[in-house]
DNA sequence: ATAACAATAGTACATTTGTCCTAATTATTT
DNA sequence: AAATAATTAGGACAAATGTACTATTGTTAT
């Protein structure tokens, strides 16, 4: 039959998102996929391989979205669309974020890959910031390491807003994603110049 | 012998912090506590009761620390000491934060209690902010819900800085706690008035 | 001192889980 | 068409886990 491996990944994602990795057994996955447990081990010899496959999908999606956005003029709106895209993608693979610590602890390859990814992401961020500063959109640093700390905060917020929402919200809708996106992006507002503020508000009051 | 129940809680905390709740079996706890598995079930009939007991300890410690700090004049330094205290206590019970989502999902009583706790914490925060504003330490809101979003960010950072540190740092020392404390508190800096900024910098360059 | 109770040890049991194995079936190649 | 490989089903197995049960030891009260 067509693509059993893909089907397994698909239902695994759904189950992981719903119940959390630890609460999903291979038998559950097999049943939901309509295949036998033996067939599952045929396609994924070890349980971790399923998680790893989904991680590959996630990274691929993120890269695809980032590459198309990161060329061209640097402005606040670029940061906005990047963040909004990231939020949507991360939500699609939310079980990773909900189980972030355990995944990283139990999957050294994923952890290693994520580390290098974080580094390039950090460099891209500082690149962007320095351009926004010379741009007149953001003000220069007024404290030592001020933008290093800002980056730390942004990455924590991006990595864990889903966990926070999972705890405090009853269910997560499109509105929730917008709310958390706005919450994260507003971190930037107090660092903007008057010119930057104008751009910021225009992005939230379009037309 | 003396206090077996306390001993169980003590070694459970250590084991949970080291390996994560899900990776600690009752047999591990019993062995480390130097008692039999049967004796463990005698003191804690269900596994969740251990977690619940530790949660009680955590809440008690937080309350004890908050009550002594929250009286008297309102200033930035109050916020600083509160945050620093919270960071230290949360780190002591870090397994909660590292497993936040799962604990909340699997322990409805803890979730319910945490919800009411969050509400009062939020109210206290807005109380404090409004005093700091009329104080001349912080500037008024310049965007709708600006301080609501600031609170959201602060609580996410407080709840998940440990998870972030666990992923990116190899080991967490006293310096790490200071670093993350500074990172969190610097969220406030750009909302300060010139007067508030003076107070802020004086708190980081004491004497 | 003896009865009543609390604490502890040790083991048993049912369940669940990841993984493996073998046989059957289907698809592909020659 | 025959042979070879890929895929699937179904069950087996060992390991681990939470919890229950029984017997024994220690403590306290009368």
Short mmCIF file of C-alpha atoms (C1' of nucleotides) in Angstrom, two decimals:
data_model
loop_
_atom_site.label_atom_id
_atom_site.label_comp_id
_atom_site.label_asym_id
_atom_site.label_seq_id
_atom_site.Cartn_x
_atom_site.Cartn_y
_atom_site.Cartn_z
CA UNK A 1 0.00 0.00 0.00
CA UNK A 2 0.98 3.57 -0.68
CA UNK A 3 3.00 5.23 2.01
CA UNK A 4 2.83 3.46 5.34
CA UNK A 5 5.84 5.26 6.73
CA UNK A 6 4.25 8.61 6.05
CA UNK A 7 1.01 7.49 7.58
CA UNK A 8 2.83 6.40 10.72
CA UNK A 9 4.54 9.77 11.02
CA UNK A 10 1.23 11.51 10.47
CA UNK A 11 -0.72 9.68 13.16
CA UNK A 12 2.27 9.82 15.51
CA UNK A 13 2.31 13.59 15.22
CA UNK A 14 -1.40 13.76 15.98
CA UNK A 15 -1.12 11.41 18.94
CA UNK A 16 2.00 13.06 20.35
CA UNK A 17 0.34 16.46 20.12
CA UNK A 18 -2.74 15.17 21.86
CA UNK A 19 -1.33 12.99 24.63
CA UNK A 20 2.38 13.82 24.88
CA UNK A 21 5.17 11.56 23.71
CA UNK A 22 5.42 9.58 26.92
CA UNK A 23 1.75 8.66 26.87
CA UNK A 24 1.70 7.26 23.37
CA UNK A 25 2.66 3.62 22.93
CA UNK A 26 3.66 1.99 19.68
CA UNK A 27 0.53 -0.11 19.85
CA UNK A 28 -1.59 3.05 19.95
CA UNK A 29 0.17 4.36 16.89
CA UNK A 30 -0.20 1.06 15.05
CA UNK A 31 -3.89 0.84 15.85
CA UNK A 32 -4.60 4.41 14.79
CA UNK A 33 -2.61 3.89 11.61
CA UNK A 34 -4.52 0.71 10.89
CA UNK A 35 -1.45 -1.50 10.79
CA UNK A 36 0.04 -4.23 12.96
CA UNK A 37 2.64 -3.55 15.65
CA UNK A 38 5.08 -5.71 13.75
CA UNK A 39 4.69 -3.54 10.70
CA UNK A 40 5.43 -0.49 12.75
CA UNK A 41 8.75 -1.86 13.93
CA UNK A 42 9.48 -2.75 10.36
CA UNK A 43 9.34 0.90 9.34
CA UNK A 44 10.73 2.37 12.54
CA UNK A 45 13.02 -0.05 14.27
CA UNK A 46 13.32 2.09 17.37
CA UNK A 47 10.74 4.28 18.91
CA UNK A 48 13.01 7.31 18.85
CA UNK A 49 13.23 7.15 15.09
CA UNK A 50 9.67 8.33 14.82
CA UNK A 51 10.43 11.39 16.90
CA UNK A 52 13.55 11.97 14.87
CA UNK A 53 11.63 11.78 11.61
CA UNK A 54 9.14 14.33 12.87
CA UNK A 55 11.98 16.58 13.97
CA UNK A 56 13.38 16.42 10.45
CA UNK A 57 10.00 17.50 9.11
CA UNK A 58 9.86 20.39 11.55
CA UNK A 59 13.32 21.68 10.68
CA UNK A 60 12.57 21.38 7.00
CA UNK A 61 9.39 23.40 7.33
CA UNK A 62 11.12 26.09 9.34
CA UNK A 63 13.98 26.36 6.89
CA UNK A 64 11.63 26.52 3.94
CA UNK A 65 9.76 29.40 5.52
CA UNK A 66 12.84 31.27 6.71
CA UNK A 67 14.73 31.14 3.44
CA UNK A 68 11.96 32.84 1.54
CA UNK A 69 11.62 35.61 4.12
CA UNK A 70 15.17 36.49 4.94
CA UNK A 71 16.16 38.13 1.70
CA UNK A 72 15.39 41.71 0.80
CA UNK A 73 14.99 44.83 2.88
CA UNK A 74 15.27 44.64 6.62
CA UNK A 75 12.32 45.99 8.52
CA UNK A 76 10.08 45.30 11.46
CA UNK A 77 7.57 43.62 9.18
CA UNK A 78 10.15 40.95 8.33
CA UNK A 79 10.51 40.18 12.02
CA UNK A 80 6.73 40.07 12.31
CA UNK A 81 6.17 37.62 9.52
CA UNK A 82 9.05 35.43 10.64
CA UNK A 83 7.68 35.29 14.16
CA UNK A 84 4.14 34.63 13.02
CA UNK A 85 5.30 31.84 10.74
CA UNK A 86 7.40 30.29 13.47
CA UNK A 87 4.48 30.33 15.87
CA UNK A 88 2.25 28.53 13.41
CA UNK A 89 4.84 25.89 12.58
CA UNK A 90 5.82 25.29 16.17
CA UNK A 91 2.17 24.88 17.03
CA UNK A 92 1.78 22.28 14.31
CA UNK A 93 4.57 20.29 15.97
CA UNK A 94 3.69 21.40 19.44
CA UNK A 95 4.53 18.12 21.17
CA UNK A 96 8.19 19.01 20.70
CA UNK A 97 7.81 22.19 22.64
CA UNK A 98 5.59 20.63 25.27
CA UNK A 99 8.25 17.97 25.81
CA UNK A 100 11.24 20.11 24.96
CA UNK A 101 13.41 19.16 27.89
CA UNK A 102 12.80 15.45 27.65
CA UNK A 103 13.28 15.32 23.92
CA UNK A 104 16.59 17.08 24.22
CA UNK A 105 17.65 14.79 27.05
CA UNK A 106 16.67 11.60 25.26
CA UNK A 107 17.76 12.47 21.73
CA UNK A 108 21.38 13.62 21.63
CA UNK A 109 21.34 14.01 17.84
CA UNK A 110 18.37 16.33 18.00
CA UNK A 111 20.01 18.25 20.81
CA UNK A 112 23.23 18.63 18.84
CA UNK A 113 21.39 19.79 15.76
CA UNK A 114 19.29 22.19 17.74
CA UNK A 115 22.40 23.70 19.27
CA UNK A 116 23.92 24.62 15.94
CA UNK A 117 20.54 25.85 14.75
CA UNK A 118 20.26 28.13 17.77
CA UNK A 119 23.67 29.58 17.09
CA UNK A 120 22.88 30.58 13.53
CA UNK A 121 19.51 31.87 14.66
CA UNK A 122 21.27 34.03 17.24
CA UNK A 123 23.66 35.43 14.67
CA UNK A 124 20.84 36.20 12.30
CA UNK A 125 19.08 38.01 15.11
CA UNK A 126 22.03 40.23 15.96
CA UNK A 127 22.57 40.92 12.28
CA UNK A 128 18.98 42.01 12.01
CA UNK A 129 19.12 44.13 15.14
CA UNK A 130 22.25 45.97 14.12
CA UNK A 131 20.64 46.78 10.80
CA UNK A 132 17.50 47.99 12.52
CA UNK A 133 19.63 50.20 14.75
CA UNK A 134 21.59 51.78 11.92
CA UNK A 135 18.25 51.91 10.19
CA UNK A 136 16.84 54.25 12.78
CA UNK A 137 14.15 51.75 13.68
CA UNK A 138 15.65 50.62 16.97
CA UNK A 139 17.61 52.59 19.51
CA UNK A 140 21.19 51.61 20.41
CA UNK A 141 21.90 49.56 23.51
CA UNK A 142 21.66 51.49 26.73
CA UNK A 143 22.89 48.72 29.01
CA UNK A 144 25.73 46.26 28.55
CA UNK A 145 24.48 43.10 26.80
CA UNK A 146 21.02 44.60 26.56
CA UNK A 147 20.23 42.97 23.23
CA UNK A 148 21.87 39.71 24.23
CA UNK A 149 19.36 39.51 27.09
CA UNK A 150 16.56 40.54 24.77
CA UNK A 151 17.47 37.65 22.50
CA UNK A 152 17.51 35.26 25.45
CA UNK A 153 14.05 36.37 26.41
CA UNK A 154 12.71 36.14 22.88
CA UNK A 155 14.01 32.63 22.39
CA UNK A 156 12.59 31.44 25.72
CA UNK A 157 9.25 32.98 24.84
CA UNK A 158 9.27 31.36 21.42
CA UNK A 159 10.28 27.99 22.81
CA UNK A 160 7.84 27.89 25.70
CA UNK A 161 4.78 29.97 24.88
CA UNK A 162 3.02 26.76 23.87
CA UNK A 163 3.76 25.14 27.21
CA UNK A 164 2.48 28.20 28.99
CA UNK A 165 -0.64 28.30 26.87
CA UNK A 166 -1.22 24.59 27.42
CA UNK A 167 -1.25 25.15 31.15
CA UNK A 168 -3.32 28.29 31.32
CA UNK A 169 -5.66 28.11 28.34
CA UNK A 170 -8.39 25.53 28.08
CA UNK A 171 -8.02 25.22 24.35
CA UNK A 172 -5.81 26.91 21.81
CA UNK A 173 -7.45 28.60 18.84
CA UNK A 174 -6.24 30.83 16.05
CA UNK A 175 -6.91 33.78 18.35
CA UNK A 176 -4.63 32.28 20.94
CA UNK A 177 -1.81 32.11 18.42
CA UNK A 178 -2.36 35.76 17.51
CA UNK A 179 -2.42 36.76 21.16
CA UNK A 180 0.82 35.03 21.97
CA UNK A 181 2.40 36.37 18.81
CA UNK A 182 1.53 39.89 19.82
CA UNK A 183 2.77 39.25 23.33
CA UNK A 184 6.14 38.07 22.04
CA UNK A 185 6.56 40.82 19.48
CA UNK A 186 5.69 43.52 21.95
CA UNK A 187 9.00 42.72 23.64
CA UNK A 188 10.52 44.87 20.93
CA UNK A 189 8.31 47.92 21.26
CA UNK A 190 10.14 49.73 24.06
CA UNK A 191 13.40 49.47 22.16
CA UNK A 192 12.04 51.26 19.11
CA UNK A 193 12.80 54.82 18.03
CA UNK A 194 9.83 57.12 17.36
CA UNK A 195 10.19 56.13 13.71
CA UNK A 196 10.18 52.48 14.66
CA UNK A 197 7.12 52.99 16.83
CA UNK A 198 5.24 54.41 13.90
CA UNK A 199 6.08 51.38 11.84
CA UNK A 200 5.11 49.10 14.72
CA UNK A 201 1.67 50.59 15.25
CA UNK A 202 1.01 50.69 11.53
CA UNK A 203 1.65 46.96 11.43
CA UNK A 204 -1.03 46.39 14.02
CA UNK A 205 -3.52 48.84 12.51
CA UNK A 206 -3.32 47.85 8.88
CA UNK A 207 -5.05 49.98 6.19
CA UNK B 1 12.86 5.37 63.00
CA UNK B 2 12.65 9.13 62.94
CA UNK B 3 10.94 10.58 59.95
CA UNK B 4 10.65 8.13 57.09
CA UNK B 5 8.04 10.18 55.26
CA UNK B 6 10.31 13.18 55.26
CA UNK B 7 13.22 11.12 54.09
CA UNK B 8 11.14 9.78 51.20
CA UNK B 9 10.17 13.29 50.15
CA UNK B 10 13.77 14.37 50.40
CA UNK B 11 15.25 11.66 48.20
CA UNK B 12 12.31 11.91 45.81
CA UNK B 13 13.07 15.58 45.30
CA UNK B 14 16.71 14.80 44.61
CA UNK B 15 15.88 12.00 42.20
CA UNK B 16 13.14 13.93 40.42
CA UNK B 17 15.48 16.88 39.96
CA UNK B 18 18.21 14.64 38.60
CA UNK B 19 16.30 12.27 36.32
CA UNK B 20 12.86 13.78 35.80
CA UNK B 21 9.67 12.47 37.37
CA UNK B 22 8.94 9.95 34.65
CA UNK B 23 12.33 8.30 34.98
CA UNK B 24 12.16 7.70 38.70
CA UNK B 25 10.47 4.51 39.88
CA UNK B 26 9.24 3.83 43.37
CA UNK B 27 11.87 1.15 43.70
CA UNK B 28 14.56 3.72 42.99
CA UNK B 29 13.18 5.97 45.67
CA UNK B 30 12.92 3.14 48.16
CA UNK B 31 16.45 1.99 47.51
CA UNK B 32 17.91 5.49 47.80
CA UNK B 33 15.93 6.09 50.97
CA UNK B 34 17.17 2.80 52.40
CA UNK B 35 13.70 1.35 52.90
CA UNK B 36 11.62 -1.39 51.32
CA UNK B 37 9.16 -0.77 48.49
CA UNK B 38 6.39 -1.95 50.75
CA UNK B 39 7.27 0.68 53.27
CA UNK B 40 7.13 3.32 50.61
CA UNK B 41 3.56 2.41 49.67
CA UNK B 42 2.74 2.49 53.34
CA UNK B 43 3.65 6.15 53.58
CA UNK B 44 2.53 7.18 50.09
CA UNK B 45 -0.24 4.98 48.84
CA UNK B 46 -0.13 6.46 45.35
CA UNK B 47 2.83 7.70 43.44
CA UNK B 48 1.22 11.07 42.83
CA UNK B 49 1.04 11.73 46.53
CA UNK B 50 4.78 12.18 46.64
CA UNK B 51 4.63 14.83 43.93
CA UNK B 52 1.75 16.46 45.72
CA UNK B 53 3.65 16.55 48.98
CA UNK B 54 6.61 18.20 47.28
CA UNK B 55 4.27 20.72 45.67
CA UNK B 56 2.95 21.60 49.12
CA UNK B 57 6.50 22.20 50.30
CA UNK B 58 7.19 24.42 47.30
CA UNK B 59 4.09 26.55 47.81
CA UNK B 60 4.85 26.87 51.49
CA UNK B 61 8.38 28.07 50.82
CA UNK B 62 7.21 30.59 48.25
CA UNK B 63 4.53 31.94 50.53
CA UNK B 64 6.91 32.22 53.44
CA UNK B 65 9.29 34.25 51.35
CA UNK B 66 6.67 36.44 49.73
CA UNK B 67 4.86 37.37 52.91
CA UNK B 68 7.96 38.79 54.50
CA UNK B 69 8.83 40.86 51.43
CA UNK B 70 5.53 42.28 50.37
CA UNK B 71 5.01 44.71 53.19
CA UNK B 72 6.53 48.16 53.33
CA UNK B 73 7.54 50.63 50.67
CA UNK B 74 7.13 49.73 47.04
CA UNK B 75 10.27 50.00 44.98
CA UNK B 76 12.25 48.27 42.31
CA UNK B 77 14.40 46.61 44.92
CA UNK B 78 11.33 44.79 46.23
CA UNK B 79 10.74 43.34 42.78
CA UNK B 80 14.40 42.41 42.59
CA UNK B 81 14.50 40.52 45.86
CA UNK B 82 11.20 38.79 45.12
CA UNK B 83 12.43 37.64 41.73
CA UNK B 84 15.78 36.51 43.07
CA UNK B 85 14.09 34.56 45.84
CA UNK B 86 11.67 32.96 43.44
CA UNK B 87 14.48 31.89 41.16
CA UNK B 88 16.34 30.20 43.98
CA UNK B 89 13.26 28.40 45.28
CA UNK B 90 12.09 27.30 41.85
CA UNK B 91 15.55 25.95 41.19
CA UNK B 92 15.43 23.95 44.39
CA UNK B 93 12.25 22.29 43.11
CA UNK B 94 13.29 22.45 39.50
CA UNK B 95 11.72 19.15 38.48
CA UNK B 96 8.34 20.86 38.67
CA UNK B 97 9.34 23.43 36.13
CA UNK B 98 11.13 20.92 33.92
CA UNK B 99 7.95 18.84 33.89
CA UNK B 100 5.50 21.68 34.22
CA UNK B 101 3.12 20.65 31.48
CA UNK B 102 2.94 17.01 32.49
CA UNK B 103 2.52 17.74 36.17
CA UNK B 104 -0.36 20.07 35.43
CA UNK B 105 -1.92 17.53 33.10
CA UNK B 106 -1.60 14.64 35.52
CA UNK B 107 -2.40 16.41 38.80
CA UNK B 108 -5.69 18.29 38.58
CA UNK B 109 -5.49 19.42 42.19
CA UNK B 110 -2.11 20.99 41.64
CA UNK B 111 -3.37 22.59 38.46
CA UNK B 112 -6.39 24.03 40.23
CA UNK B 113 -4.29 25.40 43.05
CA UNK B 114 -1.77 26.84 40.66
CA UNK B 115 -4.52 28.62 38.78
CA UNK B 116 -5.75 30.51 41.82
CA UNK B 117 -2.16 31.21 42.80
CA UNK B 118 -1.48 32.72 39.39
CA UNK B 119 -4.49 34.96 39.70
CA UNK B 120 -3.42 36.48 42.99
CA UNK B 121 0.13 36.78 41.68
CA UNK B 122 -1.21 38.67 38.68
CA UNK B 123 -3.19 41.03 40.86
CA UNK B 124 -0.21 41.68 43.09
CA UNK B 125 1.83 42.45 40.01
CA UNK B 126 -0.60 45.03 38.68
CA UNK B 127 -0.91 46.55 42.11
CA UNK B 128 2.85 46.89 42.24
CA UNK B 129 3.08 48.30 38.73
CA UNK B 130 0.44 50.93 39.30
CA UNK B 131 2.26 52.04 42.42
CA UNK B 132 5.56 52.19 40.55
CA UNK B 133 3.89 54.29 37.88
CA UNK B 134 2.36 56.80 40.28
CA UNK B 135 5.68 56.57 42.05
CA UNK B 136 7.50 57.98 39.06
CA UNK B 137 9.59 54.82 38.74
CA UNK B 138 7.82 53.40 35.69
CA UNK B 139 6.26 55.19 32.78
CA UNK B 140 2.53 54.83 32.02
CA UNK B 141 1.33 52.38 29.40
CA UNK B 142 1.93 53.53 25.84
CA UNK B 143 0.08 50.68 24.16
CA UNK B 144 -3.20 49.00 25.05
CA UNK B 145 -2.61 46.08 27.41
CA UNK B 146 1.09 46.84 27.41
CA UNK B 147 1.59 45.80 31.01
CA UNK B 148 -0.70 42.83 30.65
CA UNK B 149 1.63 41.53 27.99
CA UNK B 150 4.63 42.40 30.10
CA UNK B 151 3.17 40.29 32.87
CA UNK B 152 2.58 37.39 30.49
CA UNK B 153 6.18 37.53 29.40
CA UNK B 154 7.50 37.75 32.92
CA UNK B 155 5.51 34.77 34.08
CA UNK B 156 6.57 32.65 31.11
CA UNK B 157 10.18 33.59 31.73
CA UNK B 158 9.88 32.75 35.41
CA UNK B 159 8.15 29.46 34.73
CA UNK B 160 10.46 28.26 31.98
CA UNK B 161 13.89 29.78 32.40
CA UNK B 162 14.96 26.54 34.09
CA UNK B 163 13.83 24.46 31.15
CA UNK B 164 15.69 26.75 28.81
CA UNK B 165 18.81 26.61 30.92
CA UNK B 166 18.59 22.84 31.16
CA UNK B 167 18.64 22.60 27.39
CA UNK B 168 21.34 25.14 26.62
CA UNK B 169 23.64 25.08 29.63
CA UNK B 170 25.77 22.09 30.47
CA UNK B 171 25.42 22.63 34.18
CA UNK B 172 23.67 25.23 36.28
CA UNK B 173 25.69 27.09 38.87
CA UNK B 174 25.06 30.06 41.11
CA UNK B 175 26.29 32.26 38.29
CA UNK B 176 23.67 30.79 36.00
CA UNK B 177 20.94 31.73 38.43
CA UNK B 178 22.27 35.29 38.60
CA UNK B 179 22.46 35.50 34.82
CA UNK B 180 18.90 34.37 34.31
CA UNK B 181 17.71 36.62 37.10
CA UNK B 182 19.29 39.60 35.42
CA UNK B 183 17.86 38.52 32.09
CA UNK B 184 14.36 38.37 33.50
CA UNK B 185 14.58 41.60 35.45
CA UNK B 186 15.95 43.51 32.50
CA UNK B 187 12.51 43.10 30.94
CA UNK B 188 11.53 46.02 33.12
CA UNK B 189 14.33 48.41 32.23
CA UNK B 190 12.87 49.94 29.07
CA UNK B 191 9.66 50.78 30.91
CA UNK B 192 11.44 52.83 33.56
CA UNK B 193 11.47 56.58 33.88
CA UNK B 194 14.86 58.30 34.15
CA UNK B 195 14.38 58.19 37.90
CA UNK B 196 13.61 54.48 37.71
CA UNK B 197 16.65 53.89 35.55
CA UNK B 198 18.85 55.46 38.17
CA UNK B 199 17.43 53.16 40.78
CA UNK B 200 17.84 50.19 38.45
CA UNK B 201 21.51 50.78 37.70
CA UNK B 202 22.24 51.49 41.34
CA UNK B 203 20.83 48.06 42.18
CA UNK B 204 23.30 46.44 39.83
CA UNK B 205 26.25 48.56 40.89
CA UNK B 206 25.91 48.44 44.64
CA UNK B 207 28.07 50.68 46.83
"C1'" DA C 1 3.52 -7.19 80.81
"C1'" DT C 2 0.38 -7.52 77.44
"C1'" DA C 3 -2.65 -5.78 74.12
"C1'" DA C 4 -3.16 -2.65 70.34
"C1'" DC C 5 -1.18 -0.18 66.87
"C1'" DA C 6 2.44 1.69 63.69
"C1'" DA C 7 6.15 0.77 60.73
"C1'" DT C 8 8.75 -2.11 57.85
"C1'" DA C 9 10.33 -5.97 54.82
"C1'" DG C 10 9.75 -8.96 51.24
"C1'" DT C 11 7.33 -10.78 47.76
"C1'" DA C 12 3.65 -11.47 44.45
"C1'" DC C 13 0.71 -10.04 40.67
"C1'" DA C 14 -1.32 -8.00 36.89
"C1'" DT C 15 -0.36 -4.71 33.36
"C1'" DT C 16 2.13 -2.32 30.07
"C1'" DT C 17 5.81 -1.53 27.13
"C1'" DG C 18 9.47 -1.89 23.49
"C1'" DT C 19 11.24 -5.02 20.63
"C1'" DC C 20 11.87 -9.47 18.24
"C1'" DC C 21 10.57 -13.54 15.50
"C1'" DT C 22 8.26 -16.28 12.17
"C1'" DA C 23 5.12 -16.95 8.75
"C1'" DA C 24 2.18 -15.18 5.30
"C1'" DT C 25 1.17 -12.03 1.73
"C1'" DT C 26 2.14 -8.65 -1.77
"C1'" DA C 27 5.13 -6.33 -5.08
"C1'" DT C 28 8.99 -6.30 -8.13
"C1'" DT C 29 12.35 -8.07 -11.03
"C1'" DT C 30 14.21 -11.27 -14.27
"C1'" DA D 1 6.14 -17.59 -14.84
"C1'" DA D 2 9.48 -18.00 -11.30
"C1'" DA D 3 12.23 -16.11 -8.05
"C1'" DT D 4 13.54 -12.64 -5.14
"C1'" DA D 5 12.64 -8.90 -2.18
"C1'" DA D 6 9.59 -5.88 0.39
"C1'" DT D 7 5.84 -5.48 3.36
"C1'" DT D 8 2.61 -6.94 6.74
"C1'" DA D 9 0.28 -9.63 10.51
"C1'" DG D 10 0.16 -11.75 14.72
"C1'" DG D 11 1.94 -13.26 18.53
"C1'" DA D 12 5.87 -14.00 21.89
"C1'" DC D 13 9.03 -12.41 25.39
"C1'" DA D 14 11.58 -10.27 28.73
"C1'" DA D 15 11.86 -6.23 31.50
"C1'" DA D 16 9.91 -2.80 34.31
"C1'" DT D 17 6.41 -0.72 36.96
"C1'" DG D 18 2.67 0.50 40.32
"C1'" DT D 19 0.40 -1.44 43.78
"C1'" DA D 20 -1.46 -5.12 46.96
"C1'" DC D 21 -0.77 -8.57 50.37
"C1'" DT D 22 1.17 -11.01 54.35
"C1'" DA D 23 4.19 -11.57 57.91
"C1'" DT D 24 7.39 -9.62 61.10
"C1'" DT D 25 9.35 -6.25 64.03
"C1'" DG D 26 9.22 -2.12 66.81
"C1'" DT D 27 6.59 1.22 69.68
"C1'" DT D 28 3.15 2.88 72.78
"C1'" DA D 29 -0.55 2.74 76.04
"C1'" DT D 30 -2.88 0.71 79.70
#
